[in-house]
Tab-separated table of C-alpha atoms in Angstrom:
chain	number	residue	atom	x	y	z
A	139	UNK	CA	-30.616	30.482	-54.930
A	140	UNK	CA	-26.550	29.973	-55.070
A	141	UNK	CA	-26.363	33.587	-56.475
A	142	UNK	CA	-29.017	35.143	-54.050
A	143	UNK	CA	-27.568	34.152	-50.459
A	144	UNK	CA	-24.214	34.771	-51.158
A	145	UNK	CA	-24.661	38.355	-53.185
A	146	UNK	CA	-27.310	39.810	-50.769
A	147	UNK	CA	-24.852	39.109	-47.366
A	148	UNK	CA	-22.306	40.641	-49.312
A	149	UNK	CA	-24.620	43.857	-50.684
A	150	UNK	CA	-26.118	44.611	-46.843
A	151	UNK	CA	-22.466	44.582	-45.778
A	152	UNK	CA	-23.926	45.145	-41.815
A	153	UNK	CA	-23.822	43.399	-38.408
A	154	UNK	CA	-26.346	41.729	-37.927
A	155	UNK	CA	-25.965	41.337	-34.117
A	156	UNK	CA	-27.779	44.055	-33.418
A	157	UNK	CA	-30.507	43.793	-30.941
A	158	UNK	CA	-31.418	47.062	-30.246
A	159	UNK	CA	-35.252	47.342	-30.500
A	160	UNK	CA	-36.679	49.503	-32.647
A	161	UNK	CA	-38.467	51.852	-30.470
A	162	UNK	CA	-35.304	52.930	-29.611
A	163	UNK	CA	-33.962	53.216	-32.672
A	164	UNK	CA	-37.205	55.426	-33.650
A	165	UNK	CA	-36.078	57.286	-30.674
A	166	UNK	CA	-32.943	58.289	-31.568
A	167	UNK	CA	-33.274	59.066	-34.865
A	168	UNK	CA	-36.480	61.379	-33.576
A	169	UNK	CA	-34.423	63.104	-31.532
A	170	UNK	CA	-33.246	66.279	-32.356
A	171	UNK	CA	-31.212	66.796	-29.623
A	172	UNK	CA	-28.398	63.667	-30.479
A	173	UNK	CA	-25.038	64.145	-32.374
A	174	UNK	CA	-25.742	63.753	-35.567
A	175	UNK	CA	-23.728	60.603	-36.050
A	176	UNK	CA	-25.685	58.777	-33.718
A	177	UNK	CA	-29.061	59.915	-35.858
A	178	UNK	CA	-27.604	58.732	-38.804
A	179	UNK	CA	-26.587	55.318	-37.377
A	180	UNK	CA	-30.237	54.665	-35.708
A	181	UNK	CA	-31.124	55.223	-39.610
A	182	UNK	CA	-29.108	52.912	-40.962
A	183	UNK	CA	-30.038	50.082	-39.322
A	184	UNK	CA	-33.580	50.765	-38.861
A	185	UNK	CA	-33.496	50.305	-43.524
A	186	UNK	CA	-31.038	47.559	-43.327
A	187	UNK	CA	-31.868	45.284	-40.544
A	188	UNK	CA	-36.052	45.457	-40.245
A	189	UNK	CA	-37.223	46.939	-43.661
A	190	UNK	CA	-34.662	46.221	-46.054
A	191	UNK	CA	-35.516	43.016	-47.111
A	192	UNK	CA	-39.106	42.797	-45.339
A	193	UNK	CA	-40.307	46.050	-47.055
A	194	UNK	CA	-37.682	47.596	-49.591
A	195	UNK	CA	-39.978	50.350	-50.381
A	196	UNK	CA	-39.961	51.508	-47.140
A	197	UNK	CA	-36.252	50.840	-46.760
A	198	UNK	CA	-35.904	53.532	-50.117
A	199	UNK	CA	-37.929	55.791	-48.283
A	200	UNK	CA	-35.271	55.493	-45.042
A	201	UNK	CA	-32.344	55.913	-47.445
A	202	UNK	CA	-33.656	58.888	-49.152
A	203	UNK	CA	-34.895	61.145	-45.369
A	204	UNK	CA	-31.022	59.579	-44.625
A	205	UNK	CA	-29.303	61.008	-47.373
A	206	UNK	CA	-31.120	64.209	-47.121
A	207	UNK	CA	-29.993	64.754	-43.437
A	208	UNK	CA	-26.771	63.382	-44.306
A	209	UNK	CA	-26.748	66.332	-47.171
A	210	UNK	CA	-27.835	68.745	-44.633
A	211	UNK	CA	-25.356	67.949	-41.700
A	212	UNK	CA	-22.599	68.008	-44.580
A	213	UNK	CA	-21.579	64.143	-44.233
A	214	UNK	CA	-20.734	62.815	-47.385
A	215	UNK	CA	-19.645	59.719	-46.458
A	216	UNK	CA	-23.109	59.134	-44.702
A	217	UNK	CA	-24.294	60.512	-48.197
A	218	UNK	CA	-22.853	57.145	-50.136
A	219	UNK	CA	-23.967	54.579	-47.556
A	220	UNK	CA	-27.394	56.631	-47.692
A	221	UNK	CA	-27.266	55.661	-52.033
A	222	UNK	CA	-25.484	52.260	-51.477
A	223	UNK	CA	-28.979	51.671	-48.779
A	224	UNK	CA	-31.008	52.872	-51.862
A	225	UNK	CA	-29.193	51.149	-54.444
A	226	UNK	CA	-29.884	47.565	-52.552
A	227	UNK	CA	-33.967	48.128	-52.032
A	228	UNK	CA	-34.454	49.182	-56.286
A	229	UNK	CA	-32.320	45.494	-56.785
A	230	UNK	CA	-34.165	43.937	-54.052
A	231	UNK	CA	-37.644	44.930	-56.376
A	232	UNK	CA	-35.703	43.665	-59.351
A	233	UNK	CA	-35.163	47.818	-60.587
A	234	UNK	CA	-31.624	47.322	-61.612
A	235	UNK	CA	-31.516	50.187	-63.805
A	236	UNK	CA	-32.063	52.400	-60.650
A	237	UNK	CA	-30.551	50.097	-58.886
A	238	UNK	CA	-27.194	50.480	-60.763
A	239	UNK	CA	-27.532	54.452	-60.993
A	240	UNK	CA	-27.251	54.651	-57.006
A	241	UNK	CA	-24.370	52.649	-56.779
A	242	UNK	CA	-22.275	54.845	-60.033
A	243	UNK	CA	-23.265	57.588	-57.961
A	244	UNK	CA	-22.430	56.679	-54.830
A	245	UNK	CA	-18.942	55.008	-56.572
A	246	UNK	CA	-18.466	58.389	-58.098
A	247	UNK	CA	-19.139	60.366	-54.419
A	248	UNK	CA	-16.650	57.905	-52.358
A	249	UNK	CA	-13.890	57.909	-54.841
A	250	UNK	CA	-14.579	62.062	-54.925
A	251	UNK	CA	-14.196	62.435	-50.710
A	252	UNK	CA	-11.264	59.622	-50.619
A	253	UNK	CA	-13.906	57.523	-49.099
A	254	UNK	CA	-11.555	53.834	-49.341
A	255	UNK	CA	-14.387	51.903	-47.534
A	256	UNK	CA	-16.740	53.638	-49.746
A	257	UNK	CA	-15.575	52.938	-52.694
A	258	UNK	CA	-14.979	49.283	-52.157
A	259	UNK	CA	-18.402	48.289	-50.617
A	260	UNK	CA	-19.751	50.382	-53.898
A	261	UNK	CA	-17.322	48.625	-56.048
A	262	UNK	CA	-18.757	45.661	-54.941
A	263	UNK	CA	-22.351	46.831	-55.525
A	264	UNK	CA	-21.767	47.367	-59.113
A	265	UNK	CA	-20.312	44.516	-60.316
A	266	UNK	CA	-23.379	42.214	-58.189
A	267	UNK	CA	-25.607	44.392	-60.497
A	268	UNK	CA	-23.896	43.161	-63.905
A	269	UNK	CA	-23.779	39.910	-62.641
A	270	UNK	CA	-27.489	40.492	-61.582
A	271	UNK	CA	-28.096	41.654	-65.459
A	272	UNK	CA	-25.264	38.559	-66.897
A	273	UNK	CA	-22.374	40.559	-68.005
A	274	UNK	CA	-20.003	38.752	-66.451
A	275	UNK	CA	-16.847	40.284	-67.599
A	276	UNK	CA	-17.784	43.661	-66.421
A	277	UNK	CA	-19.062	41.972	-62.839
A	278	UNK	CA	-15.736	40.316	-62.833
A	279	UNK	CA	-13.816	43.099	-63.844
A	280	UNK	CA	-15.899	45.864	-60.268
A	281	UNK	CA	-15.361	42.694	-58.043
A	282	UNK	CA	-11.456	42.409	-59.109
A	283	UNK	CA	-10.684	45.599	-58.302
A	284	UNK	CA	-12.688	45.187	-55.230
A	285	UNK	CA	-10.258	42.686	-54.246
A	286	UNK	CA	-7.291	44.813	-55.050
A	287	UNK	CA	-8.259	47.700	-53.271
A	288	UNK	CA	-8.843	45.357	-49.999
A	289	UNK	CA	-5.698	44.122	-49.965
A	290	UNK	CA	-4.279	47.282	-50.489
A	291	UNK	CA	-5.943	48.327	-47.244
A	292	UNK	CA	-5.148	45.162	-45.671
A	293	UNK	CA	-9.527	44.604	-45.154
A	294	UNK	CA	-9.075	40.714	-44.585
A	295	UNK	CA	-13.270	40.991	-44.709
A	296	UNK	CA	-13.947	42.654	-47.992
A	297	UNK	CA	-10.712	40.530	-49.426
A	298	UNK	CA	-12.655	37.588	-48.365
A	299	UNK	CA	-16.127	39.093	-49.867
A	300	UNK	CA	-14.470	39.915	-52.956
A	301	UNK	CA	-12.874	36.416	-53.035
A	302	UNK	CA	-16.837	35.373	-52.760
A	303	UNK	CA	-17.738	36.970	-54.970
A	304	UNK	CA	-15.313	36.204	-57.924
A	305	UNK	CA	-16.174	32.208	-57.238
A	306	UNK	CA	-20.342	33.255	-57.914
A	307	UNK	CA	-19.135	34.387	-61.222
A	308	UNK	CA	-17.288	31.979	-61.953
A	309	UNK	CA	-19.657	29.728	-60.538
A	310	UNK	CA	-21.989	30.826	-63.549
A	311	UNK	CA	-19.581	30.899	-66.587
A	312	UNK	CA	-19.169	26.953	-64.836
A	313	UNK	CA	-15.622	27.055	-64.009
A	314	UNK	CA	-16.931	25.342	-60.283
A	315	UNK	CA	-13.308	24.527	-59.778
A	316	UNK	CA	-11.542	27.884	-60.085
A	317	UNK	CA	-14.876	29.141	-58.059
A	318	UNK	CA	-14.287	26.649	-55.145
A	319	UNK	CA	-11.267	27.486	-55.085
A	320	UNK	CA	-12.331	31.219	-54.897
A	321	UNK	CA	-15.075	29.925	-52.176
A	322	UNK	CA	-12.558	27.545	-49.923
A	323	UNK	CA	-9.985	31.032	-49.665
A	324	UNK	CA	-12.740	33.654	-49.234
A	325	UNK	CA	-14.153	30.471	-46.136
A	326	UNK	CA	-9.909	30.449	-44.745
A	327	UNK	CA	-9.869	34.689	-44.213
A	328	UNK	CA	-13.179	33.987	-43.017
A	329	UNK	CA	-12.244	31.404	-39.711
A	330	UNK	CA	-8.915	33.749	-38.938
A	331	UNK	CA	-11.202	36.848	-38.377
A	332	UNK	CA	-14.496	34.309	-36.786
A	333	UNK	CA	-16.209	35.689	-38.891
A	334	UNK	CA	-19.779	33.207	-38.321
A	335	UNK	CA	-21.804	34.295	-40.501
A	336	UNK	CA	-19.441	34.807	-43.689
A	337	UNK	CA	-18.617	31.495	-42.868
A	338	UNK	CA	-21.485	29.606	-42.694
A	339	UNK	CA	-22.410	31.308	-45.605
A	340	UNK	CA	-19.085	30.520	-47.818
A	341	UNK	CA	-20.271	26.890	-46.168
A	342	UNK	CA	-23.637	26.790	-47.528
A	343	UNK	CA	-21.892	27.983	-51.261
A	344	UNK	CA	-19.100	25.356	-51.031
A	345	UNK	CA	-22.070	23.040	-50.289
A	346	UNK	CA	-23.802	24.280	-54.009
A	347	UNK	CA	-21.330	23.126	-56.112
A	348	UNK	CA	-20.319	19.829	-54.502
A	349	UNK	CA	-24.531	18.909	-54.960
A	350	UNK	CA	-24.075	20.524	-58.562
A	351	UNK	CA	-20.306	18.655	-58.982
A	352	UNK	CA	-23.110	15.465	-58.207
A	353	UNK	CA	-21.001	14.645	-54.889
A	354	UNK	CA	-24.089	14.532	-52.567
A	355	UNK	CA	-22.160	13.302	-49.336
A	356	UNK	CA	-19.238	16.347	-49.736
A	357	UNK	CA	-22.419	18.492	-50.395
A	358	UNK	CA	-24.055	17.259	-47.162
A	359	UNK	CA	-21.091	17.895	-45.277
A	360	UNK	CA	-20.929	21.734	-45.916
A	361	UNK	CA	-24.666	21.840	-45.373
A	362	UNK	CA	-24.561	20.332	-41.914
A	363	UNK	CA	-21.624	22.593	-40.844
A	364	UNK	CA	-23.262	25.744	-42.191
A	365	UNK	CA	-26.157	24.847	-40.254
A	366	UNK	CA	-24.537	24.696	-37.163
A	367	UNK	CA	-23.319	28.002	-37.123
A	368	UNK	CA	-26.761	29.798	-38.356
A	369	UNK	CA	-28.256	27.532	-35.177
A	370	UNK	CA	-25.752	29.505	-33.088
A	371	UNK	CA	-25.423	32.989	-33.973
A	372	UNK	CA	-29.286	33.045	-34.989
A	373	UNK	CA	-29.122	36.014	-37.234
A	374	UNK	CA	-29.910	35.040	-40.151
A	375	UNK	CA	-33.353	33.425	-41.146
A	376	UNK	CA	-32.780	33.657	-45.063
A	377	UNK	CA	-29.662	31.730	-44.462
A	378	UNK	CA	-31.360	29.124	-42.000
A	379	UNK	CA	-34.618	28.811	-44.105
A	380	UNK	CA	-32.510	27.891	-47.444
A	381	UNK	CA	-29.547	25.102	-45.343
A	382	UNK	CA	-33.218	23.605	-44.399
A	383	UNK	CA	-34.636	23.063	-47.833
A	384	UNK	CA	-31.347	22.545	-49.581
A	385	UNK	CA	-30.345	19.374	-47.486
A	386	UNK	CA	-34.270	17.823	-47.527
A	387	UNK	CA	-33.969	18.403	-51.866
A	388	UNK	CA	-30.489	16.196	-50.792
A	389	UNK	CA	-32.044	13.654	-48.407
A	390	UNK	CA	-34.679	13.481	-51.041
A	391	UNK	CA	-32.025	12.142	-53.955
A	392	UNK	CA	-31.083	9.658	-51.616
A	393	UNK	CA	-34.264	8.673	-50.671
A	394	UNK	CA	-34.488	9.372	-47.279
A	395	UNK	CA	-37.665	10.608	-46.712
A	396	UNK	CA	-38.837	11.554	-43.437
A	397	UNK	CA	-35.193	13.000	-43.483
A	398	UNK	CA	-36.449	15.163	-46.429
A	399	UNK	CA	-39.522	16.027	-45.133
A	400	UNK	CA	-38.739	17.195	-41.507
A	401	UNK	CA	-36.285	19.608	-43.156
A	402	UNK	CA	-38.599	20.903	-46.346
A	403	UNK	CA	-40.525	21.369	-43.247
A	404	UNK	CA	-38.360	23.875	-41.573
A	405	UNK	CA	-37.830	25.892	-44.090
A	406	UNK	CA	-41.593	26.506	-44.797
A	407	UNK	CA	-42.271	27.510	-41.225
A	408	UNK	CA	-39.311	29.873	-41.093
A	409	UNK	CA	-40.851	31.145	-44.371
A	410	UNK	CA	-43.926	31.190	-42.698
A	411	UNK	CA	-43.340	32.769	-40.294
A	412	UNK	CA	-41.090	35.662	-41.838
A	413	UNK	CA	-43.995	36.180	-44.083
A	414	UNK	CA	-42.586	35.316	-46.978
A	415	UNK	CA	-42.630	33.469	-50.289
A	416	UNK	CA	-39.121	33.238	-51.417
A	417	UNK	CA	-38.409	29.977	-52.522
A	418	UNK	CA	-41.915	28.761	-50.981
A	419	UNK	CA	-42.435	27.695	-54.303
A	420	UNK	CA	-39.563	24.983	-54.077
A	421	UNK	CA	-40.239	23.651	-50.741
A	422	UNK	CA	-44.330	23.503	-51.544
A	423	UNK	CA	-43.611	21.085	-54.989
A	424	UNK	CA	-40.620	18.950	-53.302
A	425	UNK	CA	-43.076	18.195	-50.708
A	426	UNK	CA	-45.872	17.343	-52.742
A	427	UNK	CA	-43.983	14.587	-54.682
A	428	UNK	CA	-42.672	12.992	-51.481
A	429	UNK	CA	-46.034	12.703	-50.275
A	430	UNK	CA	-47.293	11.742	-53.529
A	431	UNK	CA	-44.153	9.253	-54.356
A	432	UNK	CA	-45.821	7.800	-50.127
A	433	UNK	CA	-49.106	7.913	-51.028
A	434	UNK	CA	-49.861	10.279	-48.745
A	435	UNK	CA	-52.870	12.131	-50.877
A	436	UNK	CA	-54.178	14.828	-48.227
A	437	UNK	CA	-50.706	16.765	-47.688
A	438	UNK	CA	-49.834	16.390	-51.311
A	439	UNK	CA	-52.995	17.760	-52.203
A	440	UNK	CA	-52.348	20.482	-49.229
A	441	UNK	CA	-48.745	21.121	-51.196
A	442	UNK	CA	-50.201	21.226	-54.602
A	443	UNK	CA	-52.637	24.264	-53.710
A	444	UNK	CA	-49.693	25.889	-51.688
A	445	UNK	CA	-47.303	25.415	-54.611
A	446	UNK	CA	-50.071	27.094	-57.066
A	447	UNK	CA	-50.877	29.639	-54.437
A	448	UNK	CA	-47.641	30.845	-54.097
A	449	UNK	CA	-46.975	30.882	-58.043
A	450	UNK	CA	-49.695	32.827	-58.387
A	451	UNK	CA	-48.799	35.145	-55.908
A	452	UNK	CA	-45.226	35.457	-57.226
A	453	UNK	CA	-46.788	35.998	-61.009
A	454	UNK	CA	-49.019	38.758	-58.973
A	455	UNK	CA	-45.891	40.642	-57.705
A	456	UNK	CA	-43.981	39.856	-60.439
A	457	UNK	CA	-46.789	42.258	-62.661
A	458	UNK	CA	-47.091	44.477	-59.844
A	459	UNK	CA	-42.925	44.951	-59.607
A	460	UNK	CA	-43.487	45.094	-63.750
A	461	UNK	CA	-45.506	47.961	-63.317
A	462	UNK	CA	-43.452	49.608	-61.064
A	463	UNK	CA	-40.580	48.611	-63.328
A	464	UNK	CA	-42.300	50.816	-65.648
A	465	UNK	CA	-43.738	53.868	-64.036
A	466	UNK	CA	-40.499	54.411	-62.934
A	467	UNK	CA	-38.345	54.465	-66.391
A	468	UNK	CA	-41.112	56.391	-67.503
A	469	UNK	CA	-40.624	59.140	-64.426
A	470	UNK	CA	-36.663	58.037	-65.743
A	471	UNK	CA	-37.606	58.477	-69.054
A	472	UNK	CA	-39.959	62.150	-68.742
A	473	UNK	CA	-37.094	63.321	-65.832
A	474	UNK	CA	-34.300	62.426	-68.934
A	475	UNK	CA	-36.745	64.303	-72.004
A	476	UNK	CA	-37.354	67.103	-68.767
A	477	UNK	CA	-33.335	66.840	-68.073
A	478	UNK	CA	-32.627	67.241	-71.844
A	479	UNK	CA	-34.701	70.431	-72.486
A	480	UNK	CA	-32.909	72.152	-69.531
A	481	UNK	CA	-29.198	71.267	-71.264
A	482	UNK	CA	-30.825	72.901	-74.333
A	483	UNK	CA	-32.495	75.924	-73.061
A	484	UNK	CA	-28.706	75.948	-71.110
A	485	UNK	CA	-26.762	75.369	-74.089
A	486	UNK	CA	-28.827	78.149	-75.215
A	487	UNK	CA	-27.770	80.516	-73.122
A	488	UNK	CA	-24.844	79.454	-72.774
A	489	UNK	CA	-24.143	80.121	-76.647
A	490	UNK	CA	-25.645	83.697	-76.255
A	491	UNK	CA	-23.615	83.912	-73.332
A	492	UNK	CA	-20.313	82.946	-75.326
A	493	UNK	CA	-21.472	85.439	-78.376
A	494	UNK	CA	-22.022	88.175	-76.121
A	495	UNK	CA	-18.863	87.611	-73.850
A	496	UNK	CA	-17.351	87.499	-77.853
A	497	UNK	CA	-18.875	90.332	-78.792
A	498	UNK	CA	-17.944	92.438	-75.799
A	499	UNK	CA	-14.224	91.671	-75.820
A	500	UNK	CA	-14.720	92.144	-80.093
A	501	UNK	CA	-16.095	95.452	-78.997
A	502	UNK	CA	-13.359	96.030	-75.860
A	503	UNK	CA	-10.448	94.996	-78.047
A	504	UNK	CA	-12.003	97.527	-81.114
A	505	UNK	CA	-12.245	100.205	-78.521
A	506	UNK	CA	-8.406	99.535	-77.019
A	507	UNK	CA	-7.396	99.426	-80.643
A	508	UNK	CA	-9.214	102.452	-81.352
A	509	UNK	CA	-7.379	104.074	-78.346
A	510	UNK	CA	-4.071	103.026	-78.874
A	511	UNK	CA	-4.102	104.249	-82.484
A	512	UNK	CA	-5.845	107.982	-81.236
A	513	UNK	CA	-2.446	107.381	-78.451
A	514	UNK	CA	-0.126	106.791	-81.153
A	515	UNK	CA	-1.244	109.785	-83.618
A	516	UNK	CA	-1.234	112.242	-80.626
A	517	UNK	CA	2.066	110.454	-80.053
A	518	UNK	CA	3.274	111.709	-83.312
A	519	UNK	CA	1.786	114.890	-84.070
A	520	UNK	CA	3.647	115.536	-80.182
A	521	UNK	CA	6.892	114.287	-82.181
A	522	UNK	CA	6.090	116.490	-84.547
A	523	UNK	CA	5.260	119.474	-82.309
A	524	UNK	CA	8.298	119.459	-79.939
A	525	UNK	CA	10.609	119.304	-83.314
A	526	UNK	CA	9.080	122.273	-84.749
A	527	UNK	CA	9.503	124.225	-81.696
A	528	UNK	CA	12.673	122.683	-80.867
A	529	UNK	CA	13.710	123.390	-84.412
A	530	UNK	CA	12.242	127.356	-83.610
A	531	UNK	CA	13.627	127.160	-80.652
A	532	UNK	CA	17.170	127.084	-82.300
A	533	UNK	CA	17.093	129.166	-85.078
A	534	UNK	CA	15.457	131.982	-82.333
A	535	UNK	CA	18.434	131.182	-80.327
A	536	UNK	CA	20.815	131.337	-82.992
A	537	UNK	CA	18.898	134.542	-84.036
A	538	UNK	CA	19.557	136.020	-80.562
A	539	UNK	CA	22.867	134.949	-80.562
A	540	UNK	CA	23.298	137.232	-83.793
A	541	UNK	CA	21.291	139.954	-82.395
A	542	UNK	CA	23.537	139.699	-79.658
A	543	UNK	CA	26.405	139.787	-81.338
A	544	UNK	CA	25.784	142.582	-83.580
A	545	UNK	CA	24.333	144.625	-80.785
A	546	UNK	CA	27.496	143.972	-79.010
A	547	UNK	CA	29.108	144.899	-82.367
A	548	UNK	CA	27.044	148.232	-82.571
A	549	UNK	CA	28.065	148.337	-78.648
A	550	UNK	CA	31.562	148.571	-79.731
A	551	UNK	CA	31.625	150.946	-82.295
A	552	UNK	CA	29.108	153.220	-80.429
A	553	UNK	CA	31.745	153.489	-77.541
A	554	UNK	CA	34.604	154.251	-80.014
A	555	UNK	CA	32.293	157.138	-81.471
A	556	UNK	CA	31.760	158.054	-77.924
A	557	UNK	CA	35.839	158.066	-77.635
A	558	UNK	CA	36.667	159.515	-80.429
A	559	UNK	CA	33.894	162.634	-79.474
A	560	UNK	CA	35.131	162.175	-75.979
A	561	UNK	CA	38.873	163.087	-78.327
A	562	UNK	CA	37.608	165.719	-79.978
A	563	UNK	CA	35.792	167.705	-77.661
A	564	UNK	CA	38.612	167.407	-75.469
A	565	UNK	CA	41.357	168.872	-78.270
A	566	UNK	CA	38.477	171.413	-78.953
A	567	UNK	CA	38.837	172.439	-75.368
A	568	UNK	CA	42.768	172.591	-75.473
A	569	UNK	CA	42.960	174.024	-78.320
A	570	UNK	CA	40.152	176.200	-77.144
A	571	UNK	CA	42.848	177.172	-74.030
A	572	UNK	CA	46.099	177.915	-76.271
A	573	UNK	CA	43.953	180.569	-78.153
A	574	UNK	CA	42.644	182.470	-74.512
A	575	UNK	CA	46.059	182.332	-73.715
A	576	UNK	CA	47.686	183.291	-77.451
A	577	UNK	CA	44.778	186.457	-77.944
A	578	UNK	CA	45.566	189.471	-75.931
A	579	UNK	CA	42.353	191.032	-73.557
A	580	UNK	CA	40.824	194.058	-74.060
């Protein structure tokens, strides 16, 4: 009972003071003209405050709608909240595997978007599941991470709740004194914050520890302090029923049977009002023992019958839950197998694509190498052709120079010959003139 009352309080992490009528909340949620945030806040309250404990399946369904809506609206912090609500609903049905999966997904998403409050809440919720599964070292690991982060962001409320969770684990490990120290530290913070639900819950759990230590008077003192606050705030019927039950059991141990009957009957009425069988078997068996001791056999028989009826109902519920867990696990395994097949096919496709890419890259590489070889070969041919052409041009140039030189020499010789011929002609003409002068005319 200690474990449940404290951890459930931490899991929900919402303000129970809201008195909004559920019809008003539904009206907000169904009004598509309302802001997305307003609609999300409405469905959040409906799931947590009206369905979480009375009908976890409905809370689960609402959390799925909330998640889908938040995803469409791109409100990722609300997706984290929806995953945590979904995890709580699975936890209440004792489907710890699914609950842990939801909380871990919430934590992963919160870390990805740097949602510090979401990280803190998700760390605590993951720790709770490990706690329920008996993995106390893992539970402590997550609770301590939550505590350290809460201190960094200076969130005193979350510091107190983390201390309370840590106390739960130490108590379950039999380290009562360490648990008590953590509870008292948490209590002082809740008092400073004026957090009455937190104060009441912590007082109640300290009372449980003193009861375990055998200090019934101290236990009764803390139970009564918690009861006064619960009656004042009127927001936690489960907590109120637990306190009436716990005080009734203490009075029974002290042989104050009238007081024991009074408080146990009050606890019973609350459970019946809530239509809940949670702890009703313990209430019935204690009343049976008291009535039997007082020889009130009619009432004793009535409580005896109630006890067995509740036990029978619990067995049916457990059987139903086991069937539900089996179906969920079967669905999970089938999905896992389907995902595995899909993954294998995806891996095959990826491997084929990888091979195709390698082949394509190899073809491209070979093409490039081939092109480079051709370019290199062509370049060599061009270079060689260039050298040959250059050489030929040089030969032609040399030959031309030689021809030009010969031509120059020929022109020179021609000029000399022409000059010589001219001189000869001139000499002949001169001689001819002389001859004409000397020879007489006929």
